[in-house]
CSV table of C-alpha atoms and ligand atoms in Angstrom, one decimal:
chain,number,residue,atom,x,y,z
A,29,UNK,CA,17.0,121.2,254.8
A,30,UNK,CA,13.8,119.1,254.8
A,31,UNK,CA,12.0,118.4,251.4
A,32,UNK,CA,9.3,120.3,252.6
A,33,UNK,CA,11.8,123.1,253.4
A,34,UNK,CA,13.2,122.6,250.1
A,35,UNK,CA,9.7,122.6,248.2
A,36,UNK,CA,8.9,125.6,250.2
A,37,UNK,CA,11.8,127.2,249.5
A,38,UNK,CA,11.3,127.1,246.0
A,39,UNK,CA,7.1,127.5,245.7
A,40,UNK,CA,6.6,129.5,249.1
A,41,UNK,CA,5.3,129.2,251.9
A,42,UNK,CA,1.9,127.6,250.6
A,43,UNK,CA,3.0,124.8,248.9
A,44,UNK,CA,3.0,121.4,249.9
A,45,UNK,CA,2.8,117.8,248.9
A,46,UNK,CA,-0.5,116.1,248.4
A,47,UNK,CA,-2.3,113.2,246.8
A,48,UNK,CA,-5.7,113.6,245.3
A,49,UNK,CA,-8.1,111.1,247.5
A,50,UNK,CA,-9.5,109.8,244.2
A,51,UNK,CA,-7.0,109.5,241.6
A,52,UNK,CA,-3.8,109.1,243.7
A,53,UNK,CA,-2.3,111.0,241.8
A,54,UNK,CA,0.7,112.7,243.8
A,55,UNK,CA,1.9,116.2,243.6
A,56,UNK,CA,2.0,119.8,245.0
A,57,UNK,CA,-1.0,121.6,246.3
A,58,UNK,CA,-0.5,125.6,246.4
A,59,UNK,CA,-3.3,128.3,247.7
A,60,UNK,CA,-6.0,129.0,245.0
A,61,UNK,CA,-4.3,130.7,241.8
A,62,UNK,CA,-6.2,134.2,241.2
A,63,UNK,CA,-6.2,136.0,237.7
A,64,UNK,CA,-6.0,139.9,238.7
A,65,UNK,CA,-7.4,140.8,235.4
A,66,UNK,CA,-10.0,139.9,232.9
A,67,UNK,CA,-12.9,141.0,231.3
A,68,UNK,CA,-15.9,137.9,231.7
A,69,UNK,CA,-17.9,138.9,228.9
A,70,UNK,CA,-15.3,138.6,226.3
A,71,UNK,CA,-14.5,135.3,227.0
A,72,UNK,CA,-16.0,131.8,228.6
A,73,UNK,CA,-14.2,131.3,231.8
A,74,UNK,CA,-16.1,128.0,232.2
A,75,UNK,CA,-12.8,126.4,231.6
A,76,UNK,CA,-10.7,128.0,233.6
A,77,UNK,CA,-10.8,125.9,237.2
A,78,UNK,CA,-9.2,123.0,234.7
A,79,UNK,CA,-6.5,125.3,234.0
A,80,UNK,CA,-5.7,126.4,237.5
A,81,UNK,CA,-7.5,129.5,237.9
A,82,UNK,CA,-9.7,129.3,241.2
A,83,UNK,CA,-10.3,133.2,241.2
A,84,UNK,CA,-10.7,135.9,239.2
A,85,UNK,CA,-11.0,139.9,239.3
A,86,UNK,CA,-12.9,141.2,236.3
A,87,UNK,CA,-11.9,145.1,235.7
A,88,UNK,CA,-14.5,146.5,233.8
A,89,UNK,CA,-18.0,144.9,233.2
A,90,UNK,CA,-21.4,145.0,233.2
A,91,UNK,CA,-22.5,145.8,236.7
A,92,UNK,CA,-26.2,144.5,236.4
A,93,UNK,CA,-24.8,141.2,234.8
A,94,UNK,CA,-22.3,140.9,237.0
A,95,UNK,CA,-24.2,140.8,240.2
A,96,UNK,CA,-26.5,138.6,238.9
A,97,UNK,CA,-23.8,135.9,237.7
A,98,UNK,CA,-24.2,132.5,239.7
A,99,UNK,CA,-21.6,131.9,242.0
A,100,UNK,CA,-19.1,129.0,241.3
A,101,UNK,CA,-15.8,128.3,239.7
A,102,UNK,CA,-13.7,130.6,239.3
A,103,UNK,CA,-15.1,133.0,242.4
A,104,UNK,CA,-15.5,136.5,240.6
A,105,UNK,CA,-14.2,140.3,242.2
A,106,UNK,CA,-15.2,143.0,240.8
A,107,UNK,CA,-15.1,146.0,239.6
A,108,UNK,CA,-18.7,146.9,237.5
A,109,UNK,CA,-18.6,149.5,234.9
A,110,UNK,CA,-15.2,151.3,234.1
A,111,UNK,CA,-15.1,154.8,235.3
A,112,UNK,CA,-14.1,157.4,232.8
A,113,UNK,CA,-14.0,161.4,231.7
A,114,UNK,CA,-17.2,162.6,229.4
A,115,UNK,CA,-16.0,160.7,226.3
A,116,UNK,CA,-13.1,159.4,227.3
A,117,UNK,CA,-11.2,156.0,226.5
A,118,UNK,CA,-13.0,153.4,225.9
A,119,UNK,CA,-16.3,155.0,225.0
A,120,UNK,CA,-17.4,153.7,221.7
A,121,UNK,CA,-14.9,150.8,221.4
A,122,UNK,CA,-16.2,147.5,220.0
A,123,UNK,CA,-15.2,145.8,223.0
A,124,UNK,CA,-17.1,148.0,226.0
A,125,UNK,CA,-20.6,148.5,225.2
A,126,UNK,CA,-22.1,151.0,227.0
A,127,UNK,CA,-23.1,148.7,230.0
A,128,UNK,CA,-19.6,148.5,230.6
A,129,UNK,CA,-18.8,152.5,230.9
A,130,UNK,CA,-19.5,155.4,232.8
A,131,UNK,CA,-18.5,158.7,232.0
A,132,UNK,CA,-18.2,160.9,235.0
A,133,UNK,CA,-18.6,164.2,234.2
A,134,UNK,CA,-18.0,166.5,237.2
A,135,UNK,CA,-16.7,165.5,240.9
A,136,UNK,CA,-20.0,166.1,242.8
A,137,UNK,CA,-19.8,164.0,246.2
A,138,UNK,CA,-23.7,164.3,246.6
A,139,UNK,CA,-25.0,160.8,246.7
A,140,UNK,CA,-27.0,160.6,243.4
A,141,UNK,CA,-26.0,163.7,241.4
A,142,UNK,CA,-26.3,163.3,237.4
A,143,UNK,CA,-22.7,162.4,236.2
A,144,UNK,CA,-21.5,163.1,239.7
A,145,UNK,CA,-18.2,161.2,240.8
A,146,UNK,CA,-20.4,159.9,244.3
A,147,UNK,CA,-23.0,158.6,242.0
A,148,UNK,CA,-20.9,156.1,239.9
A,149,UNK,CA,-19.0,155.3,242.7
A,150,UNK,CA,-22.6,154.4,244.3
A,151,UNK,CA,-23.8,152.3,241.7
A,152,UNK,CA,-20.8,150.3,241.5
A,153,UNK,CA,-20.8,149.6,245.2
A,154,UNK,CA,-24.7,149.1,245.4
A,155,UNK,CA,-23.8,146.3,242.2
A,156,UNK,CA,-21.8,144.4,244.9
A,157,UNK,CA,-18.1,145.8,243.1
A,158,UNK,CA,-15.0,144.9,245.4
A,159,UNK,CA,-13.1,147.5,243.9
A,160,UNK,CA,-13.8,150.5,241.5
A,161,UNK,CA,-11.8,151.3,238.6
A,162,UNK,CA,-10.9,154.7,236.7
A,163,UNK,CA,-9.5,155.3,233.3
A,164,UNK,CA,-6.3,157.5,233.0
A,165,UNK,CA,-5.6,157.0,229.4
A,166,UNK,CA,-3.7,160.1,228.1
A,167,UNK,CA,-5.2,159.8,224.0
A,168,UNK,CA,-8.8,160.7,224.7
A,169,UNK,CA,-10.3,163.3,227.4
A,170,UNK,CA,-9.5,162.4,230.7
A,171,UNK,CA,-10.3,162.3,234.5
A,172,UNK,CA,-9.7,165.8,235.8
A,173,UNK,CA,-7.6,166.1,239.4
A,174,UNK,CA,-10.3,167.0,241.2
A,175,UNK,CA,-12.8,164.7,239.2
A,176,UNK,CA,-10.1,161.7,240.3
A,177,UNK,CA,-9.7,162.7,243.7
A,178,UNK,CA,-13.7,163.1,244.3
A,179,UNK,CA,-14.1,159.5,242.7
A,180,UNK,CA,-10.8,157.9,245.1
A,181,UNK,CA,-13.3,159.9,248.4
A,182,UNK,CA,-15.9,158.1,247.1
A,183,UNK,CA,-14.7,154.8,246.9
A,184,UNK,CA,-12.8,155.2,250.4
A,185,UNK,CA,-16.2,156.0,251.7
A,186,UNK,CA,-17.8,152.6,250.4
A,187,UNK,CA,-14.6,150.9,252.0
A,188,UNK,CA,-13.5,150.0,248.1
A,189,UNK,CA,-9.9,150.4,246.9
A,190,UNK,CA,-8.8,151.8,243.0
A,191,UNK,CA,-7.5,150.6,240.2
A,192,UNK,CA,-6.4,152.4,237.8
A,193,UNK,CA,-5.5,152.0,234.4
A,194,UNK,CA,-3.0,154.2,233.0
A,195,UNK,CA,-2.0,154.4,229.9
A,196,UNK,CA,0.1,157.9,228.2
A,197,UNK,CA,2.4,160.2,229.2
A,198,UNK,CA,2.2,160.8,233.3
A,199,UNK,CA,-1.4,158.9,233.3
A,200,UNK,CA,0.9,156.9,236.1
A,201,UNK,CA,2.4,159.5,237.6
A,202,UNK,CA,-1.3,161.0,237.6
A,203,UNK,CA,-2.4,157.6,239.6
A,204,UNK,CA,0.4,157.4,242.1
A,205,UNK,CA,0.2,161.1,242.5
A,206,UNK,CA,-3.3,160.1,243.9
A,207,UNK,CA,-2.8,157.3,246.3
A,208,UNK,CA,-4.7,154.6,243.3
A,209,UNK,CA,-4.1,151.4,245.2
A,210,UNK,CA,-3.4,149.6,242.4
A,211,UNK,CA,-2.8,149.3,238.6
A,212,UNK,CA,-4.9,147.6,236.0
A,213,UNK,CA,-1.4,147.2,233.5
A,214,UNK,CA,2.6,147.3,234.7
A,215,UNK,CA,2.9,150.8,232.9
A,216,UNK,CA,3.6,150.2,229.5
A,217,UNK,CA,3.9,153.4,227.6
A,218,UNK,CA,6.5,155.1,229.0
A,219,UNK,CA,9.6,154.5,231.5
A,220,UNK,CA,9.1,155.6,234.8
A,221,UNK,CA,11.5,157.5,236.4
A,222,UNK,CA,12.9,156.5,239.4
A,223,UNK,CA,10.9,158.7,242.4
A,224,UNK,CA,7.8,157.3,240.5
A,225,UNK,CA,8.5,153.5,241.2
A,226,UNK,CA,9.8,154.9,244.5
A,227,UNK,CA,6.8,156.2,245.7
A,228,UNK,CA,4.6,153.6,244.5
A,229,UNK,CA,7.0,151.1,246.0
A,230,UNK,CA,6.3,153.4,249.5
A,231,UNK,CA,2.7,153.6,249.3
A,232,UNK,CA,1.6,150.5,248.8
A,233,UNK,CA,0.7,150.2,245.0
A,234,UNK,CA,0.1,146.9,243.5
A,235,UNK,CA,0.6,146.1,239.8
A,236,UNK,CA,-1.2,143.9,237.8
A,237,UNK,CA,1.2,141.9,235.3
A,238,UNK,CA,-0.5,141.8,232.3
A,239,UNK,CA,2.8,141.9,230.1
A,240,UNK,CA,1.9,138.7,227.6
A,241,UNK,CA,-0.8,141.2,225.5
A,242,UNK,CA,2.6,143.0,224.6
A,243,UNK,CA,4.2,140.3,223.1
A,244,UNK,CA,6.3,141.5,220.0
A,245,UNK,CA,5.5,145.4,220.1
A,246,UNK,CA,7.7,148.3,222.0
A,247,UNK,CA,5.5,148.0,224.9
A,248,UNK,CA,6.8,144.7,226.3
A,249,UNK,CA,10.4,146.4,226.7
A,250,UNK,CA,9.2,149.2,228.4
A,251,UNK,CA,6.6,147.0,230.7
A,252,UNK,CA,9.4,145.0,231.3
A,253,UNK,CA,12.4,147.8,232.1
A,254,UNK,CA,9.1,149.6,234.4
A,255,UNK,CA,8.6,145.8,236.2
A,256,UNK,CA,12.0,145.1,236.8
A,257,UNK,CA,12.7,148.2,238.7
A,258,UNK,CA,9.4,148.3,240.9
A,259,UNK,CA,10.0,144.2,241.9
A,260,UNK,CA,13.4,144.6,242.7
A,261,UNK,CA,12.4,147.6,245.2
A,262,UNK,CA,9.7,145.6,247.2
A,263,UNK,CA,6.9,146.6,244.9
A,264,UNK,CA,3.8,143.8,244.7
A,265,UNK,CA,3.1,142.8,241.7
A,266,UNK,CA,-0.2,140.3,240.9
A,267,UNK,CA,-0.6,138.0,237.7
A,268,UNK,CA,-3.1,139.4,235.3
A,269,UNK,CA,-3.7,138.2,231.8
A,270,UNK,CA,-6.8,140.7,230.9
A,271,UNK,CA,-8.5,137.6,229.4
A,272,UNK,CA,-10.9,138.2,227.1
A,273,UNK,CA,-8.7,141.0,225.4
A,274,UNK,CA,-6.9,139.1,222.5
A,275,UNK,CA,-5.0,142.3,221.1
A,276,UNK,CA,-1.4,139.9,220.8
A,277,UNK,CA,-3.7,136.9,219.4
A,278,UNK,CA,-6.2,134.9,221.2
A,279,UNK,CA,-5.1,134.0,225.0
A,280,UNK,CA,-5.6,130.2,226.2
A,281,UNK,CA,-8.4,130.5,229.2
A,282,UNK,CA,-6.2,129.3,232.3
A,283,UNK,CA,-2.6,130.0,233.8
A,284,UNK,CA,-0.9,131.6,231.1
A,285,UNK,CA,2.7,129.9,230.3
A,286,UNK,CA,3.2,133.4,228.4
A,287,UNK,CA,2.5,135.4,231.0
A,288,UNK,CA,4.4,133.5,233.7
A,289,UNK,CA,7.4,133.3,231.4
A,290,UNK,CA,7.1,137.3,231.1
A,291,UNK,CA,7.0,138.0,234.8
A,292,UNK,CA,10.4,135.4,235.2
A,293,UNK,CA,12.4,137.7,232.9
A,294,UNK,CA,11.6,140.7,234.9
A,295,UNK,CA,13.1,138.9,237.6
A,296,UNK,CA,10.1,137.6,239.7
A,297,UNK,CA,11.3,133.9,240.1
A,298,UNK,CA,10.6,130.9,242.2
A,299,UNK,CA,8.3,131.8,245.4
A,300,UNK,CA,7.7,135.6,244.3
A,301,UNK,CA,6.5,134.0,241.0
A,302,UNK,CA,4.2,131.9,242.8
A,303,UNK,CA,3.2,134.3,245.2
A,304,UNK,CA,2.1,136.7,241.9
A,305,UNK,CA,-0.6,133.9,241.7
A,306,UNK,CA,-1.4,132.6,245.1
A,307,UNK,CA,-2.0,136.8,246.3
A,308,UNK,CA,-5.4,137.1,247.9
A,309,UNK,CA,-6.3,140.9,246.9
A,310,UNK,CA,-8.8,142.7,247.7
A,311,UNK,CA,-11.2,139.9,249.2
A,312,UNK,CA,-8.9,137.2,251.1
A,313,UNK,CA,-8.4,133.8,250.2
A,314,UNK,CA,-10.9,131.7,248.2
A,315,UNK,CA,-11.6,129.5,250.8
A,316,UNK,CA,-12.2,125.6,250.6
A,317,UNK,CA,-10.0,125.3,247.1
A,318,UNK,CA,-6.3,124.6,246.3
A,319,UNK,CA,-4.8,124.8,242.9
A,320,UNK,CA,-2.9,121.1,242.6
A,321,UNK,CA,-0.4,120.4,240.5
A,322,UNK,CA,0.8,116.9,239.4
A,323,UNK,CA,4.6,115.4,239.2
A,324,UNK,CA,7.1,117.0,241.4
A,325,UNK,CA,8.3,120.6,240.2
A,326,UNK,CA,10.7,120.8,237.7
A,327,UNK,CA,14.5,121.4,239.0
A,328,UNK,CA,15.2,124.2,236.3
A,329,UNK,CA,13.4,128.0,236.8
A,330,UNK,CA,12.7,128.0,232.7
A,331,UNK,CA,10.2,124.8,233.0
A,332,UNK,CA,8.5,126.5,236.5
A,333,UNK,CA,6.0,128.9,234.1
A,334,UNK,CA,4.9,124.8,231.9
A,335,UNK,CA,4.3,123.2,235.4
A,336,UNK,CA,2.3,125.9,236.6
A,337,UNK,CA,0.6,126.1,234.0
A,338,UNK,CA,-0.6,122.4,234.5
A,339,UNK,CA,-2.1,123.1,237.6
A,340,UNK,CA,-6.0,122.2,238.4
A,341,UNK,CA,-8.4,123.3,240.6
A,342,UNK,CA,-9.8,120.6,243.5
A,343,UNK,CA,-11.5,121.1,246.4
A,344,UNK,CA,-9.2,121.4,248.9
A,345,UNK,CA,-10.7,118.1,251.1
A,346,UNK,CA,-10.1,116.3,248.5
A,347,UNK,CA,-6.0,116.6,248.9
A,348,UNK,CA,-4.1,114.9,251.3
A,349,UNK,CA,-0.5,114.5,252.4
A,350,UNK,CA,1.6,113.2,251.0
A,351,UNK,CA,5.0,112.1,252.3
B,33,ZN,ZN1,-8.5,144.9,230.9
């Protein structure tokens, strides 16, 4: 095996060795790292190309702020307000203004209908969104069938996939049941049963990771026991932190050594762990960047989640091979 066999081997398919042009400094460069979930205005994210994020996809902001953000470092996806049932979750929480909400109250597909599932779907789309998102959260009033299935024809229409969050008993069942393309958490309140994982193994589903805002409550276990089983079967799973939402403590703004760790113990090691980060969904690579890390990678899986973490973001043009 070649060393670049070997590196590849171990980081995927992406990585290979490099020297920065101006520093010399040799190490490994991998695609663009992505963060599949945070929230931009609960946080400053002007740190986070120094920490290795190139990308991010914000679930659940304020459209009108959103579309006017410069472009830059990290490049932003995403979603606009979240969608949700006529005071449902997360209506009056401290945390979503009412920018950052929209309570769909019946499933009307006619393009500008008060409260109408077409309309919000609309909006979002018109705010430049990449991706809609609903709320299934089981403790408040929630999205009816038919409310949910009007808002997924809506978004297919506009060419935008769903992501869901669930959260309560059969919220991701509810999702699945529905053809959501992907979830905002690794379900995290109850174990799934088997056909569950199955089918969202079979369809397609993605899963955001978000398992380090568990850290030290009953949730991690059952994230974890949920992850295990949908990773081992194929499923895709993409690293999420939801920055900005500091529920375990406050999160560092960059690769998370937490969340990496997290994703190793359900058993997504070495390329697939890499490949959580490097994944390009929904808009394709971010082009003309590479997430670099320095030093060679570290022999032992437990010091992967540290090295990674280390990562920068360059220009890409500004790498070049190294031997
Ligand atoms: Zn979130």
């Amino acid at each position: 095996m070649s060393d670049l066999d070997a590196l590849q081997a171990w980081l995927g398919p992406g990585a290979r060795p490099a020297r920065h042009a101006l520093t010399g400094q040799v190490g490994v460069a991998l695609p663009p790292f992505v963060d599949h979930h945070v929230h931009l205005h609960l946080f400053d994210p002007a740190k986070l190309a120094e920490h290795g994020i190139a990308g991010v996809l914000d679930l659940g902001g304020d459209p009108d702020a959103l579309a006017r953000r410069e472009c830059g470092i990290p490049e932003v996806a995403y979603a606009g307000a979240l969608l949700t049932a006529r005071g449902g979750y997360p209506v009056g929480r401290a945390w979503a203004p009412d920018a950052v909400v929209r309570e769909v109250a019946s499933s009307s597909a006619a393009p500008g209908a008060p409260g109408g599932a077409r309309t919000a779907v609309d909006e979002m789309a018109d705010a430049g969104a990449s991706f809609v998102k609903v709320v299934l959260h089981a403790g408040a009033p929630t999205l009816s069938d038919d409310t949910l299935s009007a808002i997924i024809e809506a978004a297919r229409t506009r060419g935008l996939p769903v992501v869901a969050h669930a959260e309560g008993a059969g919220m991701a069942q509810q999702a699945v049941r529905h053809g959501v393309d992907a979830l905002a958490h690794v379900p995290f309140t109850e174990h799934l049963h088997g056909e569950t994982i199955a089918a969202a193994v079979a369809d397609g589903m993605l899963w955001m990771s978000t398992l380090a805002i568990h850290a030290g409550s009953e949730a991690a276990a059952v994230a974890r026991s949920n992850l295990e089983r949908f990773a081992a079967s194929g499923g895709r799973v993409l690293y999420g932190t939801d920055l900005g939402n500091d529920q375990a403590g406050p999160q560092a703004v960059g690769v998370s050594v937490a969340e990496l760790s997290a994703l190793q113990d359900a058993g997504i090691r070495g390329p697939e762990l890499v490949r959580t980060l490097t994944d390009a969904w929904p808009r394709g690579v971010v082009a003309g960047l590479a997430s670099f890390v320095a030093g060679a990678p570290p022999a032992e899986e437990h010091a992967l989640p540290e090295w990674l973490a280390s990562a920068r973001v360059l220009p890409a043009e500004e790498l070049v091979a190294a031997p």
